[in-house]
Tab-separated table of C-alpha atoms in Angstrom:
chain	number	residue	atom	x	y	z
A	1	MET	CA	-85.372	36.913	-52.283
A	2	LYS	CA	-86.634	40.700	-52.420
A	3	ARG	CA	-84.676	42.815	-54.608
A	4	ALA	CA	-83.196	45.126	-52.026
A	5	GLY	CA	-83.165	43.012	-49.442
A	6	THR	CA	-82.867	45.388	-46.317
A	7	SER	CA	-86.156	44.763	-44.362
A	8	GLU	CA	-85.486	41.398	-44.989
A	9	LEU	CA	-82.212	41.833	-42.819
A	10	ASP	CA	-83.923	43.586	-40.022
A	11	VAL	CA	-85.726	40.654	-39.204
A	12	PHE	CA	-83.009	38.365	-38.848
A	13	TYR	CA	-80.771	41.088	-36.996
A	14	PRO	CA	-82.919	43.707	-35.189
A	15	VAL	CA	-81.381	46.423	-33.681
A	16	ARG	CA	-82.623	47.632	-30.395
A	17	SER	CA	-85.025	50.636	-31.185
A	18	GLU	CA	-82.775	52.830	-28.644
A	19	CYS	CA	-79.780	52.317	-30.704
A	20	GLN	CA	-80.824	52.370	-34.664
A	21	ALA	CA	-79.060	56.332	-34.598
A	22	ASP	CA	-75.998	54.721	-33.142
A	23	VAL	CA	-75.229	51.718	-35.600
A	24	PRO	CA	-73.143	52.306	-38.952
A	25	LYS	CA	-75.524	52.251	-42.213
A	26	THR	CA	-75.993	48.787	-43.394
A	27	ARG	CA	-74.849	48.575	-46.872
A	28	PHE	CA	-75.371	45.414	-47.858
A	29	LYS	CA	-78.175	43.993	-49.792
A	30	LEU	CA	-79.946	40.480	-50.671
A	31	ARG	CA	-79.865	40.297	-54.350
A	32	ALA	CA	-82.021	37.441	-56.083
A	33	GLY	CA	-79.548	36.077	-58.843
A	34	LYS	CA	-76.142	36.951	-57.027
A	35	THR	CA	-76.820	35.837	-53.016
A	36	LEU	CA	-76.648	32.553	-52.369
A	37	SER	CA	-80.206	31.387	-51.489
A	38	ALA	CA	-81.249	28.262	-49.592
A	39	ARG	CA	-82.612	26.900	-52.641
A	40	ARG	CA	-78.904	27.323	-54.405
A	41	TRP	CA	-77.290	25.644	-51.414
A	42	ASN	CA	-79.403	22.712	-51.420
A	43	SER	CA	-79.161	22.424	-55.050
A	44	ALA	CA	-75.225	22.539	-54.833
A	45	PHE	CA	-75.127	19.188	-52.941
A	46	SER	CA	-75.058	15.525	-54.498
A	47	GLN	CA	-77.514	13.081	-53.403
A	48	ASP	CA	-75.174	11.689	-51.078
A	49	GLY	CA	-73.995	15.097	-49.973
A	50	HIS	CA	-71.026	15.889	-51.819
A	51	LEU	CA	-71.213	19.620	-51.820
A	52	ASP	CA	-69.992	21.553	-55.115
A	53	ILE	CA	-67.972	23.682	-53.565
A	54	ALA	CA	-66.601	25.544	-56.837
A	55	LYS	CA	-70.195	26.669	-57.513
A	56	VAL	CA	-70.513	27.875	-54.235
A	57	LEU	CA	-67.728	30.110	-53.918
A	58	ARG	CA	-68.528	31.406	-57.185
A	59	ARG	CA	-72.090	32.732	-55.617
A	60	ILE	CA	-71.000	33.928	-52.168
A	61	GLN	CA	-68.090	35.775	-54.329
A	62	ARG	CA	-70.736	37.377	-56.247
A	63	GLY	CA	-73.247	38.394	-53.696
A	64	GLY	CA	-72.564	36.860	-50.140
A	65	VAL	CA	-74.996	34.279	-47.887
A	66	HIS	CA	-78.384	34.620	-47.042
A	67	PRO	CA	-79.020	34.627	-43.549
A	68	SER	CA	-81.082	31.830	-43.186
A	69	ILE	CA	-78.265	29.610	-44.355
A	70	LYS	CA	-75.375	31.446	-43.383
A	71	GLY	CA	-74.312	29.418	-40.288
A	72	VAL	CA	-74.049	26.440	-42.119
A	73	VAL	CA	-72.302	27.868	-44.957
A	74	TRP	CA	-69.955	29.265	-42.839
A	75	GLU	CA	-69.149	25.615	-41.250
A	76	PHE	CA	-67.907	25.010	-44.771
A	77	LEU	CA	-65.975	27.668	-45.644
A	78	LEU	CA	-64.029	27.707	-41.942
A	79	GLY	CA	-63.076	24.098	-42.524
A	80	CYS	CA	-65.390	22.168	-40.213
A	81	PHE	CA	-66.603	20.167	-42.814
A	82	ASP	CA	-65.108	18.862	-45.734
A	83	PRO	CA	-67.381	19.591	-48.896
A	84	ASN	CA	-66.512	15.614	-50.596
A	85	SER	CA	-67.806	14.271	-47.708
A	86	THR	CA	-71.350	12.797	-47.323
A	87	PHE	CA	-74.580	13.516	-45.313
A	88	GLU	CA	-73.655	10.387	-43.464
A	89	GLU	CA	-70.182	11.264	-42.715
A	90	ARG	CA	-71.006	15.019	-41.414
A	91	SER	CA	-73.773	13.314	-39.014
A	92	GLN	CA	-71.066	10.838	-37.466
A	93	LEU	CA	-68.413	13.956	-37.538
A	94	ARG	CA	-71.263	16.160	-35.498
A	95	GLU	CA	-72.057	13.664	-33.173
A	96	GLN	CA	-68.787	13.160	-32.323
A	97	ARG	CA	-68.042	16.685	-31.972
A	98	ARG	CA	-71.272	17.115	-30.007
A	99	GLU	CA	-69.559	14.221	-27.266
A	100	GLN	CA	-66.702	15.949	-26.849
A	101	TYR	CA	-67.779	19.303	-26.593
A	102	TRP	CA	-70.396	18.270	-23.415
A	103	THR	CA	-67.719	16.424	-22.498
A	104	TRP	CA	-65.510	19.583	-21.559
A	105	LYS	CA	-68.496	21.443	-20.897
A	106	SER	CA	-69.238	19.031	-17.822
A	107	GLU	CA	-65.839	19.167	-16.709
A	108	CYS	CA	-66.387	22.652	-16.538
A	109	GLN	CA	-69.257	22.860	-14.843
A	110	LYS	CA	-67.686	20.454	-11.963
A	111	MET	CA	-65.366	23.702	-11.303
A	112	VAL	CA	-67.608	26.609	-11.753
A	113	PRO	CA	-71.563	25.261	-11.976
A	114	VAL	CA	-72.502	28.650	-12.864
A	115	ILE	CA	-71.363	27.715	-16.587
A	116	GLY	CA	-74.660	25.787	-18.204
A	117	SER	CA	-77.143	27.875	-15.614
A	118	GLY	CA	-77.956	30.852	-18.146
A	119	LYS	CA	-76.048	32.949	-16.218
A	120	LEU	CA	-72.760	34.528	-16.080
A	121	ILE	CA	-69.903	35.997	-13.909
A	122	THR	CA	-68.574	39.227	-14.460
A	123	ALA	CA	-66.918	39.529	-11.581
A	124	PRO	CA	-63.633	37.782	-10.085
A	125	ILE	CA	-63.883	34.409	-8.400
A	126	ILE	CA	-60.239	33.323	-7.634
A	127	ALA	CA	-57.469	35.362	-6.461
A	128	ASP	CA	-53.876	35.149	-7.492
A	129	SER	CA	-53.374	32.717	-4.620
A	130	GLY	CA	-55.755	29.896	-5.951
A	131	GLN	CA	-58.413	31.446	-2.961
A	132	THR	CA	-62.029	31.683	-3.473
A	133	ILE	CA	-63.030	35.116	-3.737
A	134	GLU	CA	-66.349	35.376	-1.561
A	135	LYS	CA	-69.822	36.627	-2.223
A	136	ASN	CA	-68.232	39.595	-4.818
A	137	SER	CA	-70.866	38.904	-7.605
A	138	SER	CA	-74.444	37.811	-8.161
A	139	THR	CA	-73.181	34.406	-9.489
A	140	GLN	CA	-71.183	33.543	-6.493
A	141	SER	CA	-74.064	32.810	-3.983
A	142	ASP	CA	-75.573	30.652	-7.070
A	143	LEU	CA	-71.959	28.775	-7.515
A	144	GLN	CA	-72.266	27.888	-3.946
A	145	GLU	CA	-75.361	26.892	-3.888
A	146	GLN	CA	-74.993	24.830	-7.252
A	147	ASN	CA	-71.870	23.169	-5.592
A	148	GLY	CA	-73.533	21.950	-2.300
A	149	GLY	CA	-72.412	25.065	-0.209
A	150	GLN	CA	-68.538	24.180	-1.281
A	151	VAL	CA	-66.314	25.979	-3.732
A	152	ASN	CA	-62.403	24.698	-3.583
A	153	ASN	CA	-60.711	27.120	-1.498
A	154	ALA	CA	-57.410	26.248	-2.690
A	155	VAL	CA	-56.903	25.405	-5.987
A	156	SER	CA	-53.031	24.278	-6.950
A	157	ASP	CA	-53.602	23.367	-10.394
A	158	LYS	CA	-52.348	26.572	-11.884
A	159	LYS	CA	-54.294	25.865	-15.619
A	160	VAL	CA	-57.474	25.812	-13.410
A	161	THR	CA	-56.693	29.010	-11.301
A	162	HIS	CA	-55.559	30.697	-14.796
A	163	TRP	CA	-58.897	29.683	-16.457
A	164	LYS	CA	-60.766	30.570	-13.335
A	165	GLN	CA	-59.251	33.997	-13.408
A	166	ALA	CA	-60.181	34.288	-17.220
A	167	LEU	CA	-63.772	34.008	-16.449
A	168	HIS	CA	-64.899	37.353	-15.175
A	169	GLN	CA	-62.962	39.397	-18.019
A	170	ILE	CA	-65.054	36.865	-20.379
A	171	GLY	CA	-68.464	37.900	-18.829
A	172	LEU	CA	-67.199	41.497	-18.808
A	173	ASP	CA	-66.618	41.346	-22.426
A	174	VAL	CA	-69.896	39.208	-23.359
A	175	VAL	CA	-71.865	42.129	-21.551
A	176	ARG	CA	-70.318	44.820	-23.997
A	177	THR	CA	-70.545	42.602	-27.023
A	178	ASP	CA	-73.019	43.684	-29.818
A	179	GLN	CA	-75.187	45.267	-27.138
A	180	THR	CA	-77.119	47.364	-29.891
A	181	LEU	CA	-78.308	43.852	-31.143
A	182	VAL	CA	-82.044	42.846	-29.503
A	183	PHE	CA	-80.645	39.110	-29.543
A	184	TYR	CA	-78.507	39.939	-26.560
A	185	GLU	CA	-81.075	41.748	-24.623
A	186	SER	CA	-81.411	38.173	-23.371
A	187	GLN	CA	-79.624	36.840	-20.507
A	188	THR	CA	-79.945	33.464	-22.053
A	189	ASN	CA	-78.251	34.133	-24.885
A	190	GLN	CA	-75.224	36.181	-23.330
A	191	ALA	CA	-74.928	33.247	-21.145
A	192	LYS	CA	-74.746	31.056	-24.377
A	193	LEU	CA	-71.666	33.465	-25.673
A	194	TRP	CA	-70.294	33.111	-22.272
A	195	ASP	CA	-70.264	29.556	-22.019
A	196	VAL	CA	-68.973	28.532	-25.393
A	197	LEU	CA	-66.144	31.532	-24.664
A	198	ALA	CA	-65.256	29.959	-21.463
A	199	ILE	CA	-64.866	26.511	-22.494
A	200	TYR	CA	-62.960	27.411	-25.256
A	201	ALA	CA	-60.296	28.931	-22.838
A	202	TRP	CA	-60.532	25.589	-21.101
A	203	MET	CA	-59.591	23.776	-24.110
A	204	ASP	CA	-56.944	25.993	-25.475
A	205	ASN	CA	-53.993	25.824	-23.426
A	206	ASP	CA	-51.920	27.480	-25.036
A	207	ILE	CA	-53.574	30.956	-25.599
A	208	GLY	CA	-56.741	30.780	-23.420
A	209	TYR	CA	-58.828	33.653	-23.857
A	210	ILE	CA	-57.870	37.135	-25.015
A	211	GLN	CA	-60.187	40.222	-25.241
A	212	GLY	CA	-61.479	40.367	-29.113
A	213	MET	CA	-62.494	36.689	-29.186
A	214	SER	CA	-66.046	37.841	-28.177
A	215	ASP	CA	-66.240	39.652	-31.484
A	216	ILE	CA	-65.226	36.874	-33.539
A	217	CYS	CA	-67.488	34.374	-31.465
A	218	SER	CA	-70.889	36.282	-31.326
A	219	PRO	CA	-72.143	36.073	-35.106
A	220	MET	CA	-71.650	32.274	-34.424
A	221	ILE	CA	-73.664	32.145	-31.436
A	222	ILE	CA	-76.445	34.160	-33.530
A	223	LEU	CA	-75.957	31.822	-36.628
A	224	LEU	CA	-76.033	28.592	-35.307
A	225	GLU	CA	-78.975	27.712	-32.823
A	226	LYS	CA	-77.078	24.507	-31.229
A	227	GLU	CA	-74.281	25.851	-28.640
A	228	GLU	CA	-71.991	23.080	-29.696
A	229	GLU	CA	-72.016	23.781	-33.623
A	230	ALA	CA	-71.314	27.345	-32.506
A	231	PHE	CA	-68.742	26.154	-30.435
A	232	TRP	CA	-67.040	24.223	-33.705
A	233	CYS	CA	-67.539	27.121	-35.726
A	234	PHE	CA	-65.873	29.480	-33.434
A	235	GLU	CA	-63.055	26.980	-32.586
A	236	HIS	CA	-62.078	26.671	-36.728
A	237	ALA	CA	-62.425	30.448	-37.102
A	238	MET	CA	-60.031	30.916	-33.932
A	239	ARG	CA	-57.510	28.320	-36.095
A	240	ARG	CA	-57.202	30.870	-38.774
A	241	LEU	CA	-56.926	33.784	-36.506
A	242	ARG	CA	-55.489	32.518	-33.075
A	243	GLU	CA	-52.039	33.821	-34.017
A	244	ASN	CA	-53.729	37.548	-34.014
A	245	PHE	CA	-54.089	36.290	-29.948
A	246	ARG	CA	-51.157	35.582	-29.084
A	247	CYS	CA	-49.487	38.015	-27.038
A	248	SER	CA	-46.228	38.517	-25.164
A	249	THR	CA	-44.002	40.787	-23.049
A	250	SER	CA	-42.477	41.360	-26.042
A	251	SER	CA	-44.989	41.430	-29.053
A	252	ILE	CA	-48.430	41.691	-29.792
A	253	GLY	CA	-50.578	39.266	-31.780
A	254	VAL	CA	-50.812	40.553	-35.228
A	255	GLN	CA	-47.073	41.762	-35.548
A	256	ALA	CA	-46.420	39.355	-38.366
A	257	GLN	CA	-49.669	40.782	-40.104
A	258	LEU	CA	-48.515	44.193	-39.175
A	259	SER	CA	-45.118	43.788	-40.675
A	260	THR	CA	-46.179	42.132	-43.645
A	261	LEU	CA	-48.885	45.473	-44.012
A	262	SER	CA	-45.828	47.859	-43.776
A	263	GLN	CA	-43.979	45.616	-46.328
A	264	ILE	CA	-46.908	45.942	-48.631
A	265	ILE	CA	-46.790	49.573	-48.482
A	266	LYS	CA	-43.313	49.753	-48.959
A	267	VAL	CA	-43.216	48.204	-52.017
A	268	ILE	CA	-47.010	49.615	-53.357
A	269	ASP	CA	-46.306	53.119	-52.230
A	270	PRO	CA	-42.883	53.845	-50.978
A	271	LYS	CA	-43.713	57.571	-50.503
A	272	LEU	CA	-46.941	56.576	-48.067
A	273	HIS	CA	-44.594	54.331	-46.350
A	274	GLN	CA	-42.052	56.913	-45.739
A	275	HIS	CA	-44.385	59.559	-44.468
A	276	LEU	CA	-45.945	57.266	-42.032
A	277	GLU	CA	-42.096	56.280	-40.909
A	278	ASP	CA	-41.373	59.864	-40.516
A	279	LEU	CA	-44.600	59.810	-38.521
A	280	ASP	CA	-43.281	57.243	-36.064
A	281	GLY	CA	-46.103	55.024	-37.850
A	282	GLY	CA	-43.829	52.701	-39.649
A	283	GLU	CA	-45.283	50.087	-37.374
A	284	TYR	CA	-48.499	50.513	-38.151
A	285	LEU	CA	-50.020	50.168	-34.879
A	286	PHE	CA	-52.927	52.187	-35.713
A	287	ALA	CA	-54.229	49.059	-37.924
A	288	PHE	CA	-53.884	46.853	-34.628
A	289	ARG	CA	-57.626	46.538	-34.053
A	290	MET	CA	-58.753	46.176	-37.677
A	291	LEU	CA	-56.914	42.789	-38.384
A	292	MET	CA	-57.581	41.861	-34.131
A	293	VAL	CA	-61.122	41.673	-34.729
A	294	LEU	CA	-61.406	41.463	-38.525
A	295	PHE	CA	-62.948	44.638	-38.881
A	296	ARG	CA	-65.671	44.415	-36.487
A	297	ARG	CA	-65.833	48.120	-35.627
A	298	GLU	CA	-65.626	49.532	-38.961
A	299	PHE	CA	-68.608	47.776	-40.510
A	300	SER	CA	-72.243	47.479	-39.661
A	301	PHE	CA	-73.280	43.914	-37.691
A	302	VAL	CA	-74.603	43.028	-41.034
A	303	ASP	CA	-71.326	44.464	-43.093
A	304	ALA	CA	-69.042	42.631	-41.340
A	305	LEU	CA	-70.455	39.280	-41.669
A	306	TYR	CA	-70.689	40.144	-45.432
A	307	LEU	CA	-67.162	40.964	-45.508
A	308	TRP	CA	-66.339	38.115	-43.676
A	309	GLU	CA	-67.907	35.216	-45.874
A	310	LEU	CA	-66.527	37.490	-48.954
A	311	MET	CA	-62.915	37.109	-47.528
A	312	TRP	CA	-63.392	33.340	-46.676
A	313	ALA	CA	-64.656	32.255	-49.805
A	314	MET	CA	-61.834	34.199	-51.332
A	315	GLU	CA	-58.919	32.838	-49.261
A	316	TYR	CA	-60.793	29.303	-49.626
A	317	ASN	CA	-58.549	26.386	-49.782
A	318	PRO	CA	-60.244	22.590	-50.404
A	319	ASN	CA	-57.290	20.860	-48.445
A	320	ILE	CA	-58.540	23.198	-45.194
A	321	PHE	CA	-60.907	20.368	-43.486
A	322	SER	CA	-58.136	17.628	-43.777
A	323	SER	CA	-55.152	19.534	-43.048
A	324	TYR	CA	-56.976	20.882	-39.574
A	325	GLU	CA	-58.068	17.066	-39.014
A	326	ALA	CA	-54.394	16.093	-39.213
A	327	GLN	CA	-53.298	19.201	-36.616
A	328	THR	CA	-51.309	20.811	-39.650
A	329	ASN	CA	-51.558	24.621	-40.698
A	330	ALA	CA	-54.033	25.118	-43.945
A	331	GLY	CA	-51.597	27.669	-44.710
A	332	ASP	CA	-48.707	24.996	-45.072
A	333	ASN	CA	-50.759	23.224	-47.710
A	334	SER	CA	-48.948	21.696	-50.741
A	335	VAL	CA	-50.653	21.462	-53.772
A	336	ALA	CA	-49.320	19.038	-56.680
A	337	SER	CA	-48.293	21.618	-59.485
A	338	GLU	CA	-50.047	19.515	-61.879
A	339	ILE	CA	-53.010	20.844	-60.096
A	340	ASN	CA	-56.043	20.882	-63.060
A	341	GLU	CA	-58.208	24.084	-63.914
A	342	LYS	CA	-61.215	21.995	-62.442
A	343	LEU	CA	-59.797	21.648	-59.016
A	344	LEU	CA	-58.107	24.953	-59.185
A	345	GLN	CA	-61.635	26.215	-59.354
A	346	GLN	CA	-62.389	24.804	-55.854
A	347	PHE	CA	-59.692	27.486	-54.352
A	348	GLY	CA	-61.302	30.958	-53.947
A	349	LYS	CA	-59.990	34.222	-55.831
A	350	PHE	CA	-56.952	34.990	-53.545
A	351	GLU	CA	-55.718	31.529	-52.745
A	352	ARG	CA	-55.895	30.734	-56.265
A	353	ARG	CA	-53.778	33.816	-57.577
A	354	ASN	CA	-51.528	32.852	-54.330
A	355	LEU	CA	-51.467	28.791	-55.383
A	356	LYS	CA	-50.361	30.101	-58.980
A	357	THR	CA	-47.342	32.391	-57.830
A	358	GLY	CA	-46.550	30.283	-54.915
A	359	ASN	CA	-47.485	33.028	-52.163
A	360	ILE	CA	-48.479	30.968	-49.294
A	361	GLU	CA	-47.259	32.752	-46.303
A	362	ARG	CA	-50.452	32.744	-43.952
A	363	HIS	CA	-49.566	36.104	-42.728
A	364	ARG	CA	-50.325	37.613	-45.993
A	365	ALA	CA	-53.669	37.044	-45.451
A	366	LEU	CA	-56.740	38.952	-47.382
A	367	ALA	CA	-57.207	41.414	-44.755
A	368	VAL	CA	-53.821	42.500	-44.663
A	369	PHE	CA	-54.173	44.086	-48.477
A	370	LEU	CA	-58.084	45.147	-47.198
A	371	VAL	CA	-56.361	47.317	-44.839
A	372	ALA	CA	-53.692	48.004	-47.307
A	373	SER	CA	-56.437	49.257	-49.570
A	374	ILE	CA	-58.022	51.141	-47.114
A	375	LEU	CA	-54.549	53.540	-46.678
A	376	GLU	CA	-54.664	53.358	-50.425
A	377	THR	CA	-57.730	55.115	-50.724
A	378	LYS	CA	-56.320	57.910	-48.177
A	379	ASN	CA	-53.507	58.196	-49.530
A	380	LYS	CA	-53.771	62.350	-50.574
A	381	ARG	CA	-55.069	63.067	-47.076
A	382	LEU	CA	-52.481	61.172	-45.174
A	383	LEU	CA	-49.855	62.988	-46.926
A	384	LYS	CA	-51.001	66.250	-46.925
A	385	GLU	CA	-52.898	66.168	-43.481
A	386	ALA	CA	-51.166	63.668	-41.564
A	387	LYS	CA	-48.679	65.726	-39.130
A	388	GLY	CA	-48.608	63.114	-36.288
A	389	LEU	CA	-49.889	59.799	-35.477
A	390	ASP	CA	-53.045	60.959	-33.969
A	391	ASP	CA	-53.947	62.651	-37.638
A	392	VAL	CA	-53.099	59.358	-39.399
A	393	VAL	CA	-55.833	57.577	-36.523
A	394	ARG	CA	-58.242	59.824	-37.155
A	395	ILE	CA	-58.235	59.774	-41.027
A	396	VAL	CA	-58.218	55.975	-41.051
A	397	GLY	CA	-60.852	56.132	-38.651
A	398	ASP	CA	-63.089	57.996	-40.892
A	399	VAL	CA	-63.710	54.845	-42.746
A	400	THR	CA	-65.833	53.171	-40.142
A	401	GLY	CA	-69.428	53.075	-41.350
A	402	ASN	CA	-68.450	54.403	-44.740
A	403	LEU	CA	-66.641	51.294	-46.411
A	404	ASP	CA	-68.462	49.136	-49.224
A	405	ALA	CA	-67.375	45.265	-48.256
A	406	LYS	CA	-67.319	43.933	-51.613
A	407	LYS	CA	-65.569	47.288	-53.214
A	408	ALA	CA	-63.288	46.759	-49.887
A	409	CYS	CA	-62.324	42.528	-50.851
A	410	LYS	CA	-62.110	43.924	-54.714
A	411	GLU	CA	-59.824	46.946	-53.967
A	412	ALA	CA	-57.573	44.483	-51.596
A	413	LEU	CA	-57.644	41.828	-54.266
A	414	LYS	CA	-56.223	44.825	-56.796
A	415	ILE	CA	-53.118	45.550	-54.188
A	416	HIS	CA	-52.438	42.032	-53.745
A	417	LYS	CA	-52.144	41.928	-57.358
A	418	LYS	CA	-49.963	44.530	-57.774
A	419	TYR	CA	-47.705	43.905	-54.722
A	420	LEU	CA	-47.144	40.381	-56.326
A	421	SER	CA	-46.418	41.889	-59.516
A	422	LYS	CA	-43.866	44.728	-58.307
A	423	ALA	CA	-42.410	42.362	-55.387
A	424	SER	CA	-41.209	39.546	-58.066
A	425	LYS	CA	-39.454	42.595	-59.863
A	426	SER	CA	-37.696	43.862	-56.985
């Protein structure tokens, strides 16, 4: 592994030449002895496949994950697999998931044959009435040809109609997602992202597809070659994030986290909180985007991935797999009070502290404390310069491209500790 590692990162995530000047500078560097390498990763498994997750978490929290293994490491961080499982058990689970994914994909292809064709839809194919919209996109003729010239003209099933209506929006978002990367110059890769999002929207009856999901899914498509593995990695990421995307006429998805952010700032910096309230910013809506798509806009592509794995490692709970398999909330895990120190090391830094203090509310995610730390670094400017919400947005927006992921997480942990200390005394 090269000491600086910058040129090696360029090989894994090349940026289009005409976009070089427009992307934030990457701060993350591969560091021998700190970054989790393929060699260190492979050595963390026992002969039958049990993973020493405590060892892996320590390494990730020190220096992130090498791009060559990032996808497979994320599968564990996101709870796709149990670190206590064997190679054979994971192989069987992969096969089960592969079959499930391709069953869903087959269902979707029967309704919209463009899925799986290497193309995508960017214009509406169905009206609110359920009637097919004829010849309004480059894919419509393909859709008709592949379906024997037949497209259902009256769709009565509300789920099917709602899903079909989302497909063009997914397509529009896909062609705008990570367009600075060489990877998405290929329509095949764009179509792969569209397929996964379309199938997720079909599978998730509750939320379906919401704008912003493409920003979360895109890295999985790049990191995991097999489409079904990228899907399940994204699906597990969404188990953590799906409430961020739950919107209604009366609330936005990240409302709970924004409320928590307000509470945190009120406790640790009441003067700043009051100032923001006076500016009509007490609901902290200016932080909406940061929380919605996990800081994808504030960091370069490489740094955003580094930030995610740092946060997921720090938030890691070894019960995450079993809780997901039981279809329960990972944030509601109950852990015996007599937990020993060895088992405690299998938790990430952030989750370990939550465990010790009994602070297990899911909306108090590390990302919320990271936003709080950003506000604290801008404290003086906000108090001095912010005369309205536009000023708040401008000052907070200045962090784009200027944040160091590891330092940001360290500051978030400090804010977390400070908050818990002050909240316990109040």
